[in-house]
Amino acid sequence: MIDFDPGTAAPTKGTNQRNGGDLVVETLEALGAKTVFGIPGQHALGLFDAMGRGNLHFVSSRVENNSAFAADGYSRATGEVGVLFLSTGPGALTSLAGLQEAYATGVPMVVVASQIPLDGLGARRKGMLHQLDDQKASAANVTKSQRLIQHASGIPSAIQDAWTEAISSPQGPVWIEIPQNVLLDPIMVPPVEDALAEAFDNPPRVELIREAVKWLSTAERPAIIAGGGTRRGRAEKSLLSIAEQLRAPVICTPGGNGAFPWTHELSLQSWIEDRYMTDVLEDADVLIVIGSSLGEVTSNYFTFEPRGRIIQIDAEPRVLESNRPGLGIRADAGQALAALDEALSAAGAADAVTRSWHGTSPEDVVKKSLAKVKARLESQDLAKELKFMADIREAVPADMQTFWDMTISAYWGWSCWDARQGQFHSAQGAGGLGYGFPAAIGGAVGLETTGKPSRVLAVSGDGSSMYSISELATAKQHNVPVTWLIVDDGGYGILREYMVGAFGQATATELARPDFVKLAESFGVPARRVAPEEVGDALKASFEADGPNVVVVETLLKMFGPTHLE
C-alpha cells in the first residue's frame, strides 16, 4: 500500500493499517454500490488506495465533468445510485456542469470529493495546492446538500445519510467532502459490515387527493402532461390506469418520454412544442401535470395559456405553481398517482361524466391532433430529417437505451422518439453540451453490472462530441459496448439556425473539427463514415460488434419550424 503523510503528501512506506478511505469504500459496498466513476487526485489518493482492498469497480474518465455525466448515465440506466469520486479544487470544480444536469433532472448520486488537510480549512490561506475558500459552497447550486466530514468515525453515518437523501424524492446528487488527512490517517473504527438507506416517505396529503378526485369526476375534457418525475417515481402503471379511467389524452415532456405507451389511442406522444398540442392542452377543463414545472419547453416557450384548472404533482415544493396557479400536490409521483388511481376507482370516476371534447371523443381528438402535426411537418420540406430519425428508430432494438446530446437530432428525438421498451435519456434538465457519450458509457457499464443487455446508443453533433471526445480512451480501456453516432454538420447547428432565423446570419457557429473516423481509430476504436441514407444499416452492423464503435454521418439537418411564434 502507498501511504501519504497528510502534511507533505510525500510517499511513505506502505502498511496494512486501515484508514478513512477504507471506511468510505466499505460503507459504499454495504449500501450496494458496485461501480465508481472519477479521476484520481493527490488529496483523494486515500480513496483510491482503499479501493484496491475492496470490490468496487472503478471507471476512470478523462475529464471530471464526463465522470459526472457517466455516473448520471449509470443511475438513469439502472435505477441505482451513481457514485462519483473527485479530487480537490480544479477536479471538484470541473465536475459541476455535469452535476447541474443530475440535479436539474433528479438523478440520485453520492459525490465524494477530497479536501485539503483540516488545518488548512476555514478561510486561512496557507497556499496549499488546490485550496478554495469554501469548496462545498461551489457545489451548493448543483447538489441537494453538502457535508464536510472532519473525523473518520463520522464517515459511515455521513455516507449512509447522503445515500438516503439522494434516493429520497425529489432525488438528486448529494455532496460529501473529506480532508486528505482524514482519508489517510490510521483509524480505530472497525470494518463496516452493514449500512441501511431507505428513501423517506413522500405521500400526497389525503385532502388534496380528495379534492383532485372532485375536480376530475366532473371534468369533461381532462388531459395529462407526464414529465420526468413520472419516470423517476416509476409511476407508469398508475398513469396508464388513470388515463384510461378518465379517457384523458396524455402528452410526455422530453424528460417524461416513455412514461406512456407511444401508440396508445390516448397518446399525444411527445410533440410538446407543437401549437396543435398546445391548443389541446389549453382546451382541457382539468389538466394533470406530473413531475414538470410547466417550464420553457413544456409550455411551448411560455405561450401556453390554459383555460381550465390545473392539478400539479411534484416532489419538489419549489416547482409547484412556479409557472401557473393550481392545486399543488407535493408528493413523489409514484405514490401520488397510485393514491389518485385508487381514489378515482373508488369514486367511480370513469362513469361519472361523459368525456367529450365539444362533441368529439378524446380518442378522435388525439388522432386528429397527431394528423395535424404530421401534415405540418410534411409541409416543411423535412423529408430527409423525418427519414433520418425513422431509420435510426428502425435500427435500434426495442429494448436498447439511448443517450442524446444537445444537438438537432436530440431536439427531434424529444418530440418524435418512441422509446418502446428502452429508455430515452437526454440532457434536457440543464442543457449542457457533452452529455451523450459519457452518459452512455456509464449506462452501458451499469447495465453490464446488473446482467442486462448492455449495448447502448449515444447521439452527438460534431460540436458537442468535442466536449467528450477524450472519453474514447475510457470506452476503449474498459471495452464498453457503446455505439456513438456523430452527426457532423460543421458547427453548432442549432445555434446557426437560431441566429440565421433571428439575425439573418450566423456568427461564431462554424467549427474546425477533426476527421472523426481517423480520430476514433487512433484510440483503437473502430469507426466508419456513411451517407445519411445508410445510417440504419451502419448502426445495425455496429450493434453486432464488440466494445465501442463510432458511426459518423456528415449531413446538415434542419429543425421543424417553431410554432410558438405563430
XYZ file of C-alpha atoms in Angstrom, residues 39-392:
354
model
C -10.341 10.553 -11.701
C -7.582 10.115 -9.091
C -6.085 13.197 -7.464
C -3.431 13.927 -4.863
C -5.743 14.632 -1.938
C -8.020 11.743 -2.909
C -5.382 9.026 -3.066
C -6.612 7.544 0.201
C -9.886 6.710 -1.569
C -8.137 5.009 -4.445
C -5.716 3.111 -2.238
C -8.693 1.767 -0.264
C -10.457 0.692 -3.456
C -7.511 -1.606 -4.079
C -8.570 -3.538 -0.966
C -12.273 -3.548 -1.835
C -14.589 -4.802 -4.541
C -15.764 -1.590 -6.201
C -15.323 -1.412 -9.961
C -13.652 1.875 -10.865
C -14.173 3.561 -14.235
C -11.664 6.327 -14.819
C -12.843 9.050 -17.155
C -10.535 11.626 -18.688
C -12.373 14.778 -17.563
C -14.270 15.147 -14.270
C -17.317 16.657 -15.945
C -17.588 13.495 -18.012
C -17.186 11.402 -14.864
C -20.268 13.173 -13.505
C -22.182 12.519 -16.723
C -21.116 8.862 -16.581
C -22.345 8.444 -13.003
C -25.584 10.142 -14.084
C -25.991 7.748 -17.023
C -25.238 4.764 -14.776
C -28.020 5.817 -12.420
C -30.579 6.526 -15.147
C -29.921 3.217 -16.905
C -30.029 1.041 -13.789
C -32.186 2.898 -11.289
C -29.297 2.654 -8.812
C -27.296 5.414 -7.144
C -24.398 6.774 -9.174
C -21.163 7.217 -7.211
C -18.515 9.786 -8.102
C -15.037 10.290 -6.603
C -13.433 13.712 -7.106
C -10.151 15.330 -6.204
C -9.873 18.730 -4.540
C -10.184 22.129 -6.192
C -9.941 22.002 -10.001
C -11.134 18.394 -10.136
C -14.154 19.119 -7.974
C -14.974 22.329 -9.848
C -14.677 20.685 -13.260
C -17.483 18.280 -12.320
C -20.061 20.954 -11.578
C -21.641 21.283 -15.033
C -22.276 17.540 -15.064
C -23.742 17.718 -11.570
C -26.047 20.533 -12.684
C -27.647 18.119 -15.153
C -28.105 15.451 -12.475
C -29.550 17.999 -10.045
C -31.929 19.509 -12.602
C -33.138 16.084 -13.738
C -33.348 14.481 -10.296
C -30.689 11.788 -10.672
C -29.611 10.145 -7.378
C -25.838 10.340 -6.886
C -23.389 10.313 -3.999
C -20.385 12.538 -4.702
C -17.293 12.074 -2.545
C -14.759 14.857 -3.004
C -11.421 15.110 -1.253
C -10.393 18.256 0.563
C -7.132 19.837 1.720
C -5.942 18.787 5.203
C -8.050 20.001 8.109
C -5.544 22.567 9.327
C -5.862 24.428 6.022
C -9.638 24.817 6.153
C -11.637 27.823 7.227
C -10.650 30.753 5.006
C -6.979 30.526 6.036
C -4.708 30.932 3.036
C -1.843 28.542 3.596
C -1.087 28.303 -0.089
C -1.982 24.628 -0.225
C -2.362 23.028 -3.616
C -5.999 23.133 -4.861
C -7.121 25.273 -1.895
C -10.504 27.016 -2.143
C -12.120 29.344 0.395
C -15.141 27.046 0.650
C -15.201 24.152 -1.775
C -18.620 22.805 -0.827
C -20.130 26.261 -1.369
C -19.227 25.842 -5.036
C -21.353 22.695 -5.128
C -24.334 24.250 -3.348
C -26.031 25.306 -6.597
C -25.926 21.844 -8.151
C -26.426 19.357 -5.297
C -29.188 18.687 -2.768
C -26.880 19.158 0.229
C -23.208 19.354 1.140
C -21.349 17.812 4.077
C -17.781 18.195 5.365
C -16.566 15.202 7.375
C -13.884 16.126 9.904
C -13.377 12.821 11.698
C -13.077 9.314 10.285
C -15.616 7.915 12.738
C -18.271 10.069 11.073
C -17.689 8.675 7.582
C -20.084 5.669 7.616
C -23.038 7.616 9.013
C -22.450 10.576 6.695
C -22.356 8.392 3.581
C -25.402 6.445 4.729
C -27.299 9.704 5.294
C -26.168 11.047 1.918
C -27.333 7.886 0.177
C -30.730 8.151 1.908
C -31.085 11.762 0.829
C -30.034 11.004 -2.749
C -32.764 8.361 -3.221
C -35.493 10.297 -1.415
C -37.790 12.278 -3.694
C -37.011 14.734 -5.044
C -33.952 12.667 -5.871
C -30.615 14.192 -6.750
C -26.853 14.327 -6.131
C -25.519 14.789 -2.594
C -22.033 16.160 -1.918
C -19.600 14.878 0.730
C -16.054 16.124 1.137
C -13.337 14.558 3.247
C -9.968 16.165 4.052
C -6.823 14.416 2.893
C -5.596 13.592 6.385
C -8.983 12.125 7.403
C -8.751 9.779 4.434
C -5.146 8.791 5.196
C -4.814 8.699 8.975
C -4.930 5.265 10.666
C -8.269 4.502 12.308
C -9.645 2.500 15.203
C -13.124 2.174 13.661
C -13.908 -1.485 12.858
C -14.752 -2.535 9.286
C -18.245 -1.551 8.153
C -20.416 -4.652 7.965
C -23.846 -3.242 7.161
C -25.451 0.031 6.220
C -29.087 0.834 5.634
C -30.507 3.604 3.476
C -34.223 3.743 2.743
C -35.938 6.555 0.890
C -38.034 8.872 3.006
C -41.761 8.501 2.500
C -43.289 11.295 0.424
C -47.021 10.545 0.044
C -49.706 13.015 -1.011
C -51.961 14.595 1.579
C -55.342 12.892 1.728
C -57.425 16.054 1.397
C -55.551 17.051 -1.768
C -56.236 13.702 -3.443
C -59.854 14.007 -2.392
C -60.069 17.465 -3.950
C -58.365 16.270 -7.149
C -60.922 13.456 -7.462
C -63.745 16.003 -7.133
C -62.328 18.019 -9.993
C -61.707 15.016 -12.204
C -65.070 13.355 -11.503
C -66.857 16.249 -13.175
C -64.283 17.009 -15.879
C -65.435 16.555 -19.461
C -62.048 17.247 -21.027
C -59.275 16.070 -18.693
C -55.746 15.844 -20.092
C -52.387 14.859 -18.664
C -48.826 16.133 -19.042
C -46.320 13.467 -17.943
C -42.986 14.998 -17.005
C -39.711 13.474 -15.930
C -40.953 12.946 -12.382
C -43.334 10.323 -13.730
C -40.417 8.159 -14.778
C -38.348 8.893 -11.665
C -41.303 7.896 -9.497
C -41.895 4.720 -11.547
C -45.477 5.847 -11.969
C -46.074 4.484 -15.486
C -48.576 1.789 -14.456
C -50.699 4.210 -12.421
C -50.518 6.817 -15.191
C -51.880 4.335 -17.723
C -54.728 3.339 -15.402
C -55.689 6.948 -14.641
C -55.599 7.944 -18.298
C -57.831 5.036 -19.265
C -60.275 5.685 -16.426
C -60.583 9.341 -17.405
C -60.137 8.784 -21.152
C -57.629 11.614 -20.855
C -55.160 12.385 -23.647
C -51.559 12.148 -22.404
C -48.540 14.029 -23.695
C -44.987 13.412 -22.457
C -42.328 16.054 -21.977
C -38.748 15.335 -23.129
C -37.940 14.116 -19.611
C -41.136 12.077 -19.487
C -40.599 10.467 -22.885
C -41.503 6.799 -22.493
C -43.770 7.236 -19.480
C -46.857 6.461 -21.578
C -47.222 3.964 -24.451
C -46.402 5.785 -27.689
C -49.057 4.073 -29.802
C -51.877 4.130 -27.235
C -55.103 5.641 -28.550
C -54.845 8.375 -25.895
C -51.182 9.168 -26.566
C -50.325 12.625 -27.910
C -46.766 11.273 -27.902
C -44.168 13.976 -27.168
C -44.970 16.757 -29.606
C -44.977 19.237 -26.739
C -43.514 22.064 -28.864
C -46.285 21.970 -31.452
C -49.082 24.511 -31.315
C -51.702 21.903 -32.186
C -50.844 20.113 -28.951
C -50.756 23.378 -27.026
C -54.292 24.024 -28.289
C -55.491 20.673 -26.930
C -53.908 21.256 -23.537
C -55.311 24.779 -23.323
C -58.788 23.396 -24.017
C -58.671 20.865 -21.175
C -61.040 21.734 -18.336
C -58.777 19.898 -15.879
C -55.094 19.373 -16.628
C -52.989 16.990 -14.545
C -49.296 17.925 -14.612
C -46.967 15.279 -13.172
C -43.309 15.884 -12.400
C -42.993 19.030 -14.513
C -42.712 22.737 -13.744
C -44.558 23.660 -16.960
C -41.297 25.293 -17.912
C -39.922 26.718 -21.138
C -40.205 23.695 -23.436
C -43.306 22.131 -21.876
C -45.202 25.422 -22.102
C -44.170 25.812 -25.764
C -41.864 28.654 -24.728
C -44.340 30.180 -22.289
C -47.092 30.628 -24.864
C -49.309 28.066 -23.094
C -52.428 29.771 -21.698
C -54.622 27.128 -20.024
C -58.297 27.905 -19.647
C -59.084 25.082 -17.232
C -57.932 24.150 -13.763
C -54.520 22.576 -13.109
C -53.612 19.759 -10.735
C -49.830 19.815 -10.356
C -47.988 16.909 -8.712
C -44.293 17.226 -7.889
C -41.904 16.036 -5.200
C -40.089 19.383 -5.213
C -42.245 22.024 -3.433
C -40.457 24.876 -5.209
C -41.817 23.602 -8.527
C -45.466 23.742 -7.504
C -47.269 26.743 -9.042
C -43.910 28.138 -10.164
C -45.407 28.966 -13.570
C -49.162 28.502 -13.202
C -51.598 28.558 -10.256
C -53.229 25.254 -9.480
C -53.903 22.556 -6.927
C -50.340 21.777 -5.892
C -49.725 18.301 -4.506
C -46.245 17.864 -3.092
C -45.527 14.156 -3.296
C -43.490 11.500 -5.027
C -45.132 10.935 -8.398
C -45.376 7.182 -7.907
C -47.088 7.492 -4.533
C -49.340 10.332 -5.682
C -50.549 8.610 -8.841
C -51.112 5.329 -7.016
C -53.274 7.159 -4.475
C -55.124 9.087 -7.178
C -55.685 5.921 -9.205
C -57.173 4.116 -6.212
C -59.339 7.092 -5.242
C -60.680 7.526 -8.783
C -61.583 3.845 -8.946
C -63.357 4.007 -5.579
C -65.288 7.106 -6.658
C -66.353 5.548 -9.943
C -64.860 8.487 -11.800
C -64.807 6.542 -15.060
C -68.609 6.540 -15.162
C -69.215 9.903 -13.509
C -69.374 12.025 -16.661
C -69.269 11.719 -20.431
C -65.840 12.578 -21.782
C -66.394 14.743 -24.807
C -64.302 17.432 -26.408
C -67.092 19.584 -27.827
C -68.830 16.558 -29.323
C -65.604 14.749 -30.305
C -64.300 11.737 -28.426
C -60.926 12.040 -26.675
C -59.561 9.296 -28.904
C -60.540 11.206 -32.034
C -59.039 14.403 -30.648
C -55.735 12.553 -30.250
C -55.914 11.032 -33.731
C -56.776 14.342 -35.400
C -54.118 16.280 -33.470
C -51.379 13.834 -34.441
C -52.541 14.001 -38.054
C -52.292 17.794 -37.963
C -48.760 17.624 -36.605
C -47.779 15.155 -39.316
C -49.271 17.359 -42.016
C -47.435 20.392 -40.665
C -44.110 18.536 -40.743
C -44.712 17.205 -44.237
C -45.344 20.748 -45.461
C -41.906 21.963 -44.315
C -39.501 20.124 -46.642
C -38.255 17.861 -43.854
C -38.261 14.556 -45.722
C -34.549 13.988 -45.037
C -34.898 14.651 -41.333
C -38.006 12.512 -40.939
C -36.370 9.601 -42.759
C -33.121 10.005 -40.838
C -34.871 9.766 -37.465
C -37.100 6.930 -38.680
C -34.069 4.985 -39.921
C -32.360 5.332 -36.537
